[in-house]
Amino acid sequence: MKILLVSDEETSFIWDYFDPSKFKDIDLIISCGDLKADYLSFLVTMIKAPLFYVPGNHDTNYMINPPEGCSCIDGKLVSYKGLRILGLGGTHKYSLGKYQYTEKQMRKRISKLKPKIWLNKGFDILVSHAPSYSIGDEKSFCHRGFKCFEELMDKYSPKYFFHGHVHLSYGLKPRINVYKSTKIINAFQYYIVEV
């Protein structure tokens, strides 16, 4: 299965110069947040694949104008073609904005999902906006990752963890990291992964 990951910055390669032949074999689109609703609606219209998304810290407009034709998986565990996908949007709390959480609040969100995770015998992919603490995050408070994401990987060993929030243009952060048996991919702009 081929998955198109998108996050943080709309790219003209897709939006302005869309070439259907480059995306004809995409089976699923996953947005890791901070993208315009119109951009996500464009993607799901032009690429004949479903689009799952979690909100980023700048996506408060989704409450009024959600992306049309797309499915929000924030705070949910969904199954698609045999893949169990867990969605946890938002970032560390650094202001009074929506979709911002303290470490304690994010742990509480995860606790609410534990019965569903148990019933599904774990999950294959973690999708978030924020990264895990010390794995692809930044030292600045608003770009710091969550420690509880590392604990999720320790306990359930998902195959993949897709996130955004940390722009690759910020510095020399790698797009791909590996933590134990989990491949972590920063979805900044766009990236295609074969699962």
Short mmCIF file of N, CA and C in Angstrom, two decimals:
data_model
loop_
_atom_site.label_atom_id
_atom_site.label_comp_id
_atom_site.label_asym_id
_atom_site.label_seq_id
_atom_site.Cartn_x
_atom_site.Cartn_y
_atom_site.Cartn_z
N MET A 1 0.84 -1.19 0.00
CA MET A 1 0.00 0.00 0.00
C MET A 1 0.88 1.25 0.00
N LYS A 2 0.55 2.19 -0.87
CA LYS A 2 1.32 3.45 -0.92
C LYS A 2 0.52 4.54 -0.23
N ILE A 3 1.20 5.23 0.68
CA ILE A 3 0.57 6.31 1.46
C ILE A 3 1.28 7.62 1.16
N LEU A 4 0.49 8.64 0.82
CA LEU A 4 1.02 9.99 0.66
C LEU A 4 0.86 10.72 1.98
N LEU A 5 1.98 11.14 2.57
CA LEU A 5 1.98 11.90 3.80
C LEU A 5 2.14 13.38 3.46
N VAL A 6 1.37 14.22 4.15
CA VAL A 6 1.49 15.67 3.96
C VAL A 6 1.42 16.35 5.32
N SER A 7 2.10 17.50 5.42
CA SER A 7 2.07 18.24 6.68
C SER A 7 2.70 19.61 6.54
N ASP A 8 2.20 20.56 7.30
CA ASP A 8 2.82 21.85 7.61
C ASP A 8 2.93 22.90 6.51
N GLU A 9 3.25 22.50 5.31
CA GLU A 9 3.43 23.47 4.23
C GLU A 9 2.85 22.92 2.95
N GLU A 10 1.93 23.67 2.35
CA GLU A 10 1.41 23.28 1.04
C GLU A 10 2.55 23.41 0.03
N THR A 11 2.67 22.44 -0.85
CA THR A 11 3.74 22.49 -1.84
C THR A 11 3.18 22.74 -3.23
N SER A 12 3.81 23.64 -3.96
CA SER A 12 3.35 23.97 -5.31
C SER A 12 3.50 22.78 -6.25
N PHE A 13 4.41 21.87 -5.93
CA PHE A 13 4.59 20.66 -6.75
C PHE A 13 3.27 19.91 -6.87
N ILE A 14 2.51 19.89 -5.78
CA ILE A 14 1.22 19.20 -5.79
C ILE A 14 0.09 20.15 -6.16
N TRP A 15 0.02 21.31 -5.51
CA TRP A 15 -1.14 22.19 -5.64
C TRP A 15 -1.16 22.95 -6.98
N ASP A 16 -0.07 23.55 -7.35
CA ASP A 16 -0.04 24.36 -8.58
C ASP A 16 0.29 23.56 -9.84
N TYR A 17 1.09 22.52 -9.67
CA TYR A 17 1.54 21.75 -10.84
C TYR A 17 1.14 20.28 -10.71
N PHE A 18 -0.10 20.05 -10.30
CA PHE A 18 -0.55 18.68 -10.05
C PHE A 18 -0.47 17.83 -11.32
N ASP A 19 0.20 16.69 -11.17
CA ASP A 19 0.33 15.73 -12.28
C ASP A 19 -0.27 14.41 -11.79
N PRO A 20 -1.47 14.04 -12.28
CA PRO A 20 -2.13 12.84 -11.79
C PRO A 20 -1.31 11.57 -11.94
N SER A 21 -0.44 11.51 -12.94
CA SER A 21 0.36 10.30 -13.16
C SER A 21 1.32 10.03 -12.00
N LYS A 22 1.71 11.08 -11.27
CA LYS A 22 2.65 10.90 -10.16
C LYS A 22 1.99 10.35 -8.90
N PHE A 23 0.64 10.38 -8.88
CA PHE A 23 -0.08 9.94 -7.68
C PHE A 23 -1.13 8.87 -7.98
N LYS A 24 -1.05 8.25 -9.15
CA LYS A 24 -2.09 7.31 -9.57
C LYS A 24 -2.14 6.04 -8.72
N ASP A 25 -1.03 5.68 -8.09
CA ASP A 25 -1.02 4.44 -7.30
C ASP A 25 -1.07 4.70 -5.79
N ILE A 26 -1.48 5.90 -5.38
CA ILE A 26 -1.63 6.21 -3.95
C ILE A 26 -2.91 5.57 -3.43
N ASP A 27 -2.80 4.82 -2.34
CA ASP A 27 -3.96 4.13 -1.75
C ASP A 27 -4.58 4.90 -0.60
N LEU A 28 -3.80 5.76 0.05
CA LEU A 28 -4.27 6.48 1.23
C LEU A 28 -3.47 7.76 1.37
N ILE A 29 -4.13 8.83 1.82
CA ILE A 29 -3.45 10.10 2.12
C ILE A 29 -3.60 10.35 3.61
N ILE A 30 -2.51 10.71 4.26
CA ILE A 30 -2.55 11.04 5.70
C ILE A 30 -1.94 12.43 5.89
N SER A 31 -2.73 13.31 6.52
CA SER A 31 -2.23 14.64 6.85
C SER A 31 -1.90 14.70 8.34
N CYS A 32 -0.70 15.18 8.62
CA CYS A 32 -0.24 15.32 10.01
C CYS A 32 -0.42 16.75 10.53
N GLY A 33 -1.26 17.54 9.86
CA GLY A 33 -1.65 18.82 10.42
C GLY A 33 -1.01 20.06 9.82
N ASP A 34 -1.60 21.20 10.19
CA ASP A 34 -1.17 22.54 9.79
C ASP A 34 -1.19 22.77 8.28
N LEU A 35 -2.26 22.30 7.65
CA LEU A 35 -2.46 22.55 6.23
C LEU A 35 -3.85 23.15 6.02
N LYS A 36 -4.00 23.97 4.99
CA LYS A 36 -5.29 24.58 4.70
C LYS A 36 -6.32 23.51 4.38
N ALA A 37 -7.54 23.73 4.85
CA ALA A 37 -8.64 22.80 4.57
C ALA A 37 -8.85 22.63 3.07
N ASP A 38 -8.72 23.73 2.31
CA ASP A 38 -8.89 23.67 0.85
C ASP A 38 -7.84 22.77 0.19
N TYR A 39 -6.65 22.77 0.74
CA TYR A 39 -5.57 21.94 0.21
C TYR A 39 -5.91 20.46 0.38
N LEU A 40 -6.38 20.10 1.59
CA LEU A 40 -6.75 18.70 1.84
C LEU A 40 -7.93 18.29 0.96
N SER A 41 -8.91 19.17 0.81
CA SER A 41 -10.06 18.88 -0.06
C SER A 41 -9.61 18.70 -1.51
N PHE A 42 -8.64 19.51 -1.93
CA PHE A 42 -8.08 19.39 -3.28
C PHE A 42 -7.42 18.01 -3.45
N LEU A 43 -6.63 17.60 -2.46
CA LEU A 43 -5.93 16.32 -2.55
C LEU A 43 -6.90 15.15 -2.69
N VAL A 44 -7.94 15.15 -1.84
CA VAL A 44 -8.88 14.02 -1.85
C VAL A 44 -9.75 14.03 -3.11
N THR A 45 -9.88 15.18 -3.75
CA THR A 45 -10.61 15.27 -5.01
C THR A 45 -9.77 14.79 -6.18
N MET A 46 -8.51 15.19 -6.20
CA MET A 46 -7.63 14.89 -7.34
C MET A 46 -7.01 13.49 -7.27
N ILE A 47 -6.80 13.01 -6.06
CA ILE A 47 -6.21 11.67 -5.88
C ILE A 47 -7.34 10.77 -5.40
N LYS A 48 -7.60 9.72 -6.09
CA LYS A 48 -8.73 8.85 -5.76
C LYS A 48 -8.36 7.91 -4.61
N ALA A 49 -8.19 8.51 -3.43
CA ALA A 49 -7.86 7.76 -2.22
C ALA A 49 -8.46 8.51 -1.03
N PRO A 50 -8.84 7.80 0.03
CA PRO A 50 -9.34 8.50 1.21
C PRO A 50 -8.24 9.31 1.89
N LEU A 51 -8.64 10.34 2.62
CA LEU A 51 -7.69 11.17 3.34
C LEU A 51 -8.06 11.20 4.82
N PHE A 52 -7.13 10.76 5.67
CA PHE A 52 -7.28 10.83 7.12
C PHE A 52 -6.39 11.97 7.62
N TYR A 53 -6.86 12.71 8.63
CA TYR A 53 -6.05 13.80 9.14
C TYR A 53 -6.19 13.96 10.65
N VAL A 54 -5.13 14.54 11.23
CA VAL A 54 -5.17 15.04 12.61
C VAL A 54 -4.89 16.53 12.54
N PRO A 55 -5.46 17.31 13.45
CA PRO A 55 -5.20 18.75 13.41
C PRO A 55 -3.84 19.10 14.01
N GLY A 56 -3.25 20.16 13.47
CA GLY A 56 -2.04 20.72 14.05
C GLY A 56 -2.42 21.91 14.92
N ASN A 57 -1.44 22.53 15.52
CA ASN A 57 -1.70 23.65 16.43
C ASN A 57 -2.24 24.88 15.71
N HIS A 58 -2.10 24.96 14.39
CA HIS A 58 -2.61 26.11 13.64
C HIS A 58 -3.91 25.82 12.91
N ASP A 59 -4.56 24.71 13.22
CA ASP A 59 -5.76 24.29 12.48
C ASP A 59 -7.07 24.61 13.18
N THR A 60 -7.12 25.69 13.93
CA THR A 60 -8.36 26.04 14.62
C THR A 60 -9.50 26.34 13.64
N ASN A 61 -9.17 26.73 12.42
CA ASN A 61 -10.22 26.98 11.42
C ASN A 61 -10.96 25.70 11.02
N TYR A 62 -10.40 24.52 11.30
CA TYR A 62 -11.08 23.26 11.00
C TYR A 62 -12.39 23.14 11.77
N MET A 63 -12.50 23.83 12.92
CA MET A 63 -13.73 23.75 13.70
C MET A 63 -14.89 24.40 12.96
N ILE A 64 -14.61 25.42 12.15
CA ILE A 64 -15.64 26.13 11.39
C ILE A 64 -15.71 25.61 9.96
N ASN A 65 -14.53 25.33 9.39
CA ASN A 65 -14.43 24.93 7.99
C ASN A 65 -13.56 23.68 7.87
N PRO A 66 -14.10 22.50 8.23
CA PRO A 66 -13.29 21.28 8.13
C PRO A 66 -13.02 20.91 6.68
N PRO A 67 -11.94 20.19 6.42
CA PRO A 67 -11.65 19.77 5.04
C PRO A 67 -12.76 18.86 4.52
N GLU A 68 -13.34 19.22 3.38
CA GLU A 68 -14.43 18.44 2.81
C GLU A 68 -13.93 17.13 2.22
N GLY A 69 -14.69 16.08 2.45
CA GLY A 69 -14.36 14.77 1.89
C GLY A 69 -13.26 14.04 2.61
N CYS A 70 -12.83 14.57 3.76
CA CYS A 70 -11.72 14.00 4.53
C CYS A 70 -12.24 13.50 5.88
N SER A 71 -11.50 12.59 6.52
CA SER A 71 -11.91 12.03 7.80
C SER A 71 -10.93 12.41 8.90
N CYS A 72 -11.44 13.05 9.94
CA CYS A 72 -10.61 13.39 11.09
C CYS A 72 -10.45 12.14 11.96
N ILE A 73 -9.21 11.78 12.26
CA ILE A 73 -8.96 10.60 13.10
C ILE A 73 -8.36 11.00 14.45
N ASP A 74 -8.48 12.27 14.80
CA ASP A 74 -7.93 12.76 16.07
C ASP A 74 -8.68 12.10 17.23
N GLY A 75 -7.93 11.47 18.12
CA GLY A 75 -8.52 10.81 19.27
C GLY A 75 -9.26 9.53 18.92
N LYS A 76 -8.89 8.93 17.79
CA LYS A 76 -9.57 7.71 17.33
C LYS A 76 -8.56 6.65 16.90
N LEU A 77 -9.03 5.41 16.88
CA LEU A 77 -8.29 4.32 16.27
C LEU A 77 -9.17 3.80 15.14
N VAL A 78 -8.68 3.91 13.92
CA VAL A 78 -9.45 3.48 12.75
C VAL A 78 -8.71 2.35 12.05
N SER A 79 -9.47 1.57 11.29
CA SER A 79 -8.88 0.48 10.52
C SER A 79 -9.11 0.75 9.04
N TYR A 80 -8.06 0.58 8.24
CA TYR A 80 -8.18 0.76 6.80
C TYR A 80 -7.36 -0.31 6.09
N LYS A 81 -8.06 -1.17 5.35
CA LYS A 81 -7.42 -2.27 4.61
C LYS A 81 -6.46 -3.07 5.50
N GLY A 82 -6.90 -3.34 6.71
CA GLY A 82 -6.12 -4.15 7.64
C GLY A 82 -5.11 -3.39 8.48
N LEU A 83 -4.92 -2.09 8.19
CA LEU A 83 -4.00 -1.28 8.99
C LEU A 83 -4.76 -0.61 10.12
N ARG A 84 -4.24 -0.73 11.33
CA ARG A 84 -4.82 -0.07 12.50
C ARG A 84 -4.07 1.25 12.70
N ILE A 85 -4.81 2.37 12.61
CA ILE A 85 -4.19 3.69 12.62
C ILE A 85 -4.72 4.49 13.80
N LEU A 86 -3.81 4.95 14.66
CA LEU A 86 -4.16 5.73 15.86
C LEU A 86 -3.82 7.19 15.62
N GLY A 87 -4.79 8.08 15.81
CA GLY A 87 -4.59 9.50 15.57
C GLY A 87 -4.60 10.33 16.83
N LEU A 88 -3.57 11.17 17.00
CA LEU A 88 -3.46 12.08 18.15
C LEU A 88 -2.90 13.42 17.68
N GLY A 89 -3.79 14.35 17.38
CA GLY A 89 -3.36 15.66 16.89
C GLY A 89 -2.91 16.59 17.99
N GLY A 90 -2.45 17.77 17.59
CA GLY A 90 -2.06 18.80 18.55
C GLY A 90 -0.58 18.80 18.89
N THR A 91 -0.23 19.79 19.73
CA THR A 91 1.16 19.97 20.16
C THR A 91 1.21 20.24 21.65
N HIS A 92 2.43 20.44 22.13
CA HIS A 92 2.62 20.88 23.52
C HIS A 92 1.97 22.24 23.72
N LYS A 93 1.38 22.43 24.86
CA LYS A 93 0.71 23.70 25.19
C LYS A 93 1.75 24.79 25.36
N TYR A 94 1.66 25.82 24.53
CA TYR A 94 2.56 26.97 24.65
C TYR A 94 1.79 28.29 24.64
N SER A 95 0.47 28.22 24.42
CA SER A 95 -0.38 29.41 24.45
C SER A 95 -1.80 28.95 24.79
N LEU A 96 -2.77 29.80 24.58
CA LEU A 96 -4.15 29.43 24.89
C LEU A 96 -4.88 28.84 23.69
N GLY A 97 -4.17 28.51 22.64
CA GLY A 97 -4.79 27.98 21.43
C GLY A 97 -5.38 26.59 21.60
N LYS A 98 -6.34 26.27 20.73
CA LYS A 98 -6.92 24.94 20.68
C LYS A 98 -5.87 23.97 20.13
N TYR A 99 -6.08 22.69 20.35
CA TYR A 99 -5.17 21.64 19.89
C TYR A 99 -3.78 21.77 20.49
N GLN A 100 -3.73 22.23 21.74
CA GLN A 100 -2.48 22.28 22.50
C GLN A 100 -2.72 21.58 23.83
N TYR A 101 -1.76 20.74 24.23
CA TYR A 101 -1.95 19.91 25.40
C TYR A 101 -0.68 19.87 26.25
N THR A 102 -0.87 19.77 27.55
CA THR A 102 0.25 19.48 28.44
C THR A 102 0.57 17.99 28.29
N GLU A 103 1.69 17.58 28.80
CA GLU A 103 2.03 16.15 28.79
C GLU A 103 0.94 15.35 29.50
N LYS A 104 0.45 15.88 30.62
CA LYS A 104 -0.59 15.20 31.40
C LYS A 104 -1.89 15.07 30.59
N GLN A 105 -2.26 16.13 29.89
CA GLN A 105 -3.48 16.09 29.07
C GLN A 105 -3.36 15.08 27.93
N MET A 106 -2.18 15.01 27.29
CA MET A 106 -2.00 14.05 26.20
C MET A 106 -2.05 12.62 26.75
N ARG A 107 -1.47 12.39 27.94
CA ARG A 107 -1.56 11.07 28.56
C ARG A 107 -3.01 10.68 28.82
N LYS A 108 -3.82 11.66 29.23
CA LYS A 108 -5.24 11.40 29.49
C LYS A 108 -5.96 11.03 28.20
N ARG A 109 -5.63 11.70 27.11
CA ARG A 109 -6.21 11.37 25.81
C ARG A 109 -5.86 9.93 25.41
N ILE A 110 -4.60 9.56 25.66
CA ILE A 110 -4.16 8.20 25.34
C ILE A 110 -4.89 7.18 26.21
N SER A 111 -5.06 7.49 27.50
CA SER A 111 -5.75 6.58 28.42
C SER A 111 -7.17 6.28 27.95
N LYS A 112 -7.85 7.28 27.42
CA LYS A 112 -9.22 7.08 26.91
C LYS A 112 -9.25 6.11 25.73
N LEU A 113 -8.14 6.01 25.01
CA LEU A 113 -8.06 5.14 23.84
C LEU A 113 -7.61 3.72 24.18
N LYS A 114 -7.13 3.50 25.40
CA LYS A 114 -6.56 2.19 25.75
C LYS A 114 -7.52 1.03 25.58
N PRO A 115 -8.82 1.15 25.94
CA PRO A 115 -9.71 0.01 25.69
C PRO A 115 -9.81 -0.35 24.21
N LYS A 116 -9.88 0.65 23.35
CA LYS A 116 -9.96 0.39 21.91
C LYS A 116 -8.65 -0.20 21.39
N ILE A 117 -7.51 0.31 21.90
CA ILE A 117 -6.21 -0.25 21.50
C ILE A 117 -6.14 -1.71 21.93
N TRP A 118 -6.60 -2.01 23.13
CA TRP A 118 -6.58 -3.38 23.65
C TRP A 118 -7.47 -4.29 22.80
N LEU A 119 -8.68 -3.83 22.48
CA LEU A 119 -9.61 -4.63 21.66
C LEU A 119 -9.03 -4.91 20.28
N ASN A 120 -8.26 -3.98 19.74
CA ASN A 120 -7.66 -4.13 18.41
C ASN A 120 -6.27 -4.76 18.46
N LYS A 121 -5.84 -5.16 19.66
CA LYS A 121 -4.53 -5.79 19.86
C LYS A 121 -3.40 -4.89 19.37
N GLY A 122 -3.50 -3.61 19.72
CA GLY A 122 -2.46 -2.65 19.37
C GLY A 122 -2.83 -1.83 18.15
N PHE A 123 -1.82 -1.25 17.52
CA PHE A 123 -2.01 -0.46 16.31
C PHE A 123 -0.74 -0.53 15.48
N ASP A 124 -0.89 -0.28 14.19
CA ASP A 124 0.24 -0.38 13.26
C ASP A 124 0.91 0.96 12.99
N ILE A 125 0.09 2.03 13.01
CA ILE A 125 0.59 3.37 12.67
C ILE A 125 0.09 4.37 13.69
N LEU A 126 1.00 5.17 14.21
CA LEU A 126 0.64 6.32 15.05
C LEU A 126 0.76 7.56 14.17
N VAL A 127 -0.32 8.35 14.14
CA VAL A 127 -0.32 9.61 13.37
C VAL A 127 -0.53 10.74 14.36
N SER A 128 0.39 11.70 14.35
CA SER A 128 0.26 12.85 15.24
C SER A 128 0.74 14.11 14.51
N HIS A 129 0.53 15.24 15.15
CA HIS A 129 1.15 16.45 14.61
C HIS A 129 2.52 16.61 15.25
N ALA A 130 2.58 16.51 16.57
CA ALA A 130 3.83 16.67 17.30
C ALA A 130 4.68 15.40 17.22
N PRO A 131 6.00 15.56 17.29
CA PRO A 131 6.88 14.39 17.34
C PRO A 131 6.96 13.81 18.75
N SER A 132 7.73 12.76 18.88
CA SER A 132 8.04 12.21 20.19
C SER A 132 9.17 13.02 20.82
N TYR A 133 9.19 13.05 22.12
CA TYR A 133 10.23 13.77 22.83
C TYR A 133 11.61 13.19 22.48
N SER A 134 12.52 14.04 22.12
CA SER A 134 13.93 13.75 21.81
C SER A 134 14.15 12.92 20.54
N ILE A 135 13.09 12.69 19.76
CA ILE A 135 13.26 11.97 18.49
C ILE A 135 12.67 12.85 17.38
N GLY A 136 13.48 13.71 16.82
CA GLY A 136 13.03 14.57 15.74
C GLY A 136 12.33 15.84 16.18
N ASP A 137 12.36 16.13 17.49
CA ASP A 137 11.72 17.36 17.97
C ASP A 137 12.76 18.48 18.07
N GLU A 138 12.36 19.62 18.59
CA GLU A 138 13.24 20.76 18.77
C GLU A 138 13.31 21.10 20.25
N LYS A 139 14.33 21.85 20.64
CA LYS A 139 14.47 22.23 22.05
C LYS A 139 13.49 23.32 22.47
N SER A 140 13.05 24.14 21.50
CA SER A 140 12.10 25.21 21.85
C SER A 140 10.82 24.57 22.39
N PHE A 141 10.19 25.23 23.38
CA PHE A 141 9.06 24.64 24.07
C PHE A 141 7.92 24.28 23.13
N CYS A 142 7.61 25.15 22.17
CA CYS A 142 6.46 24.87 21.29
C CYS A 142 6.75 23.76 20.29
N HIS A 143 8.01 23.40 20.07
CA HIS A 143 8.34 22.32 19.14
C HIS A 143 8.87 21.07 19.85
N ARG A 144 8.68 21.03 21.15
CA ARG A 144 9.10 19.86 21.92
C ARG A 144 8.09 18.74 21.72
N GLY A 145 8.58 17.51 21.67
CA GLY A 145 7.70 16.35 21.49
C GLY A 145 7.15 15.84 22.81
N PHE A 146 6.27 14.85 22.72
CA PHE A 146 5.64 14.26 23.89
C PHE A 146 6.36 12.98 24.33
N LYS A 147 6.67 12.90 25.62
CA LYS A 147 7.29 11.69 26.18
C LYS A 147 6.35 10.50 26.09
N CYS A 148 5.04 10.75 26.22
CA CYS A 148 4.08 9.65 26.19
C CYS A 148 4.01 8.97 24.81
N PHE A 149 4.46 9.63 23.75
CA PHE A 149 4.52 8.98 22.45
C PHE A 149 5.61 7.90 22.44
N GLU A 150 6.72 8.20 23.10
CA GLU A 150 7.78 7.19 23.22
C GLU A 150 7.27 5.98 24.01
N GLU A 151 6.48 6.25 25.05
CA GLU A 151 5.91 5.16 25.85
C GLU A 151 4.94 4.32 25.02
N LEU A 152 4.17 4.97 24.14
CA LEU A 152 3.28 4.23 23.24
C LEU A 152 4.07 3.31 22.33
N MET A 153 5.19 3.81 21.80
CA MET A 153 6.03 2.98 20.93
C MET A 153 6.64 1.83 21.72
N ASP A 154 7.06 2.11 22.95
CA ASP A 154 7.63 1.05 23.79
C ASP A 154 6.63 -0.07 24.04
N LYS A 155 5.39 0.32 24.33
CA LYS A 155 4.37 -0.67 24.72
C LYS A 155 3.77 -1.43 23.55
N TYR A 156 3.52 -0.74 22.43
CA TYR A 156 2.78 -1.36 21.33
C TYR A 156 3.60 -1.64 20.07
N SER A 157 4.81 -1.15 19.99
CA SER A 157 5.72 -1.38 18.85
C SER A 157 5.04 -1.21 17.49
N PRO A 158 4.45 -0.03 17.24
CA PRO A 158 3.85 0.17 15.91
C PRO A 158 4.93 0.14 14.84
N LYS A 159 4.54 -0.23 13.62
CA LYS A 159 5.52 -0.28 12.53
C LYS A 159 5.96 1.12 12.13
N TYR A 160 4.99 2.08 12.21
CA TYR A 160 5.26 3.44 11.76
C TYR A 160 4.72 4.48 12.72
N PHE A 161 5.38 5.64 12.72
CA PHE A 161 4.91 6.82 13.43
C PHE A 161 5.10 7.99 12.48
N PHE A 162 3.99 8.60 12.03
CA PHE A 162 4.03 9.74 11.13
C PHE A 162 3.68 11.00 11.92
N HIS A 163 4.48 12.05 11.76
CA HIS A 163 4.21 13.31 12.44
C HIS A 163 4.63 14.47 11.55
N GLY A 164 4.32 15.67 12.00
CA GLY A 164 4.73 16.89 11.32
C GLY A 164 5.32 17.85 12.33
N HIS A 165 4.89 19.11 12.28
CA HIS A 165 5.20 20.17 13.24
C HIS A 165 6.62 20.71 13.15
N VAL A 166 7.61 19.86 13.06
CA VAL A 166 9.00 20.31 12.95
C VAL A 166 9.35 20.40 11.47
N HIS A 167 9.42 21.62 10.96
CA HIS A 167 9.70 21.82 9.54
C HIS A 167 11.14 21.39 9.25
N LEU A 168 11.32 20.63 8.20
CA LEU A 168 12.67 20.19 7.85
C LEU A 168 13.53 21.36 7.41
N SER A 169 12.90 22.48 7.05
CA SER A 169 13.65 23.67 6.66
C SER A 169 14.23 24.40 7.88
N TYR A 170 13.85 23.97 9.10
CA TYR A 170 14.38 24.60 10.32
C TYR A 170 15.87 24.31 10.52
N GLY A 171 16.32 23.18 10.03
CA GLY A 171 17.72 22.81 10.27
C GLY A 171 18.03 21.45 9.70
N LEU A 172 18.99 20.80 10.26
CA LEU A 172 19.47 19.54 9.71
C LEU A 172 18.82 18.33 10.37
N LYS A 173 17.52 18.36 10.56
CA LYS A 173 16.81 17.21 11.11
C LYS A 173 16.58 16.19 10.00
N PRO A 174 16.77 14.92 10.29
CA PRO A 174 16.48 13.91 9.26
C PRO A 174 14.97 13.71 9.11
N ARG A 175 14.53 13.36 7.91
CA ARG A 175 13.12 13.06 7.69
C ARG A 175 12.73 11.75 8.38
N ILE A 176 13.64 10.79 8.37
CA ILE A 176 13.34 9.47 8.91
C ILE A 176 14.24 9.15 10.10
N ASN A 177 13.61 8.68 11.17
CA ASN A 177 14.31 8.18 12.34
C ASN A 177 13.79 6.78 12.63
N VAL A 178 14.55 6.02 13.37
CA VAL A 178 14.09 4.70 13.80
C VAL A 178 14.22 4.63 15.30
N TYR A 179 13.14 4.20 15.95
CA TYR A 179 13.15 3.99 17.39
C TYR A 179 12.73 2.56 17.64
N LYS A 180 13.68 1.73 18.10
CA LYS A 180 13.45 0.29 18.28
C LYS A 180 12.89 -0.28 16.98
N SER A 181 11.64 -0.80 16.97
CA SER A 181 11.11 -1.39 15.73
C SER A 181 10.18 -0.44 14.97
N THR A 182 10.13 0.83 15.37
CA THR A 182 9.22 1.81 14.75
C THR A 182 9.99 2.75 13.83
N LYS A 183 9.51 2.85 12.60
CA LYS A 183 10.07 3.81 11.64
C LYS A 183 9.29 5.11 11.80
N ILE A 184 9.99 6.20 12.11
CA ILE A 184 9.37 7.50 12.36
C ILE A 184 9.64 8.39 11.15
N ILE A 185 8.56 8.94 10.57
CA ILE A 185 8.69 9.77 9.38
C ILE A 185 8.08 11.14 9.62
N ASN A 186 8.87 12.17 9.39
CA ASN A 186 8.40 13.55 9.44
C ASN A 186 7.75 13.84 8.08
N ALA A 187 6.45 14.15 8.09
CA ALA A 187 5.68 14.31 6.85
C ALA A 187 5.78 15.71 6.24
N PHE A 188 6.69 16.53 6.70
CA PHE A 188 6.81 17.91 6.22
C PHE A 188 6.68 18.01 4.69
N GLN A 189 5.83 18.92 4.25
CA GLN A 189 5.45 19.12 2.84
C GLN A 189 4.78 17.85 2.29
N TYR A 190 5.56 16.90 1.78
CA TYR A 190 4.96 15.63 1.37
C TYR A 190 6.03 14.54 1.30
N TYR A 191 5.57 13.32 1.45
CA TYR A 191 6.47 12.16 1.38
C TYR A 191 5.60 10.96 1.05
N ILE A 192 6.10 10.08 0.20
CA ILE A 192 5.36 8.85 -0.14
C ILE A 192 6.07 7.67 0.51
N VAL A 193 5.30 6.88 1.25
CA VAL A 193 5.85 5.71 1.93
C VAL A 193 5.06 4.47 1.48
N GLU A 194 5.77 3.38 1.27
CA GLU A 194 5.12 2.13 0.92
C GLU A 194 5.07 1.25 2.15
N VAL A 195 3.85 0.89 2.55
CA VAL A 195 3.64 0.10 3.77
C VAL A 195 3.30 -1.33 3.38
#
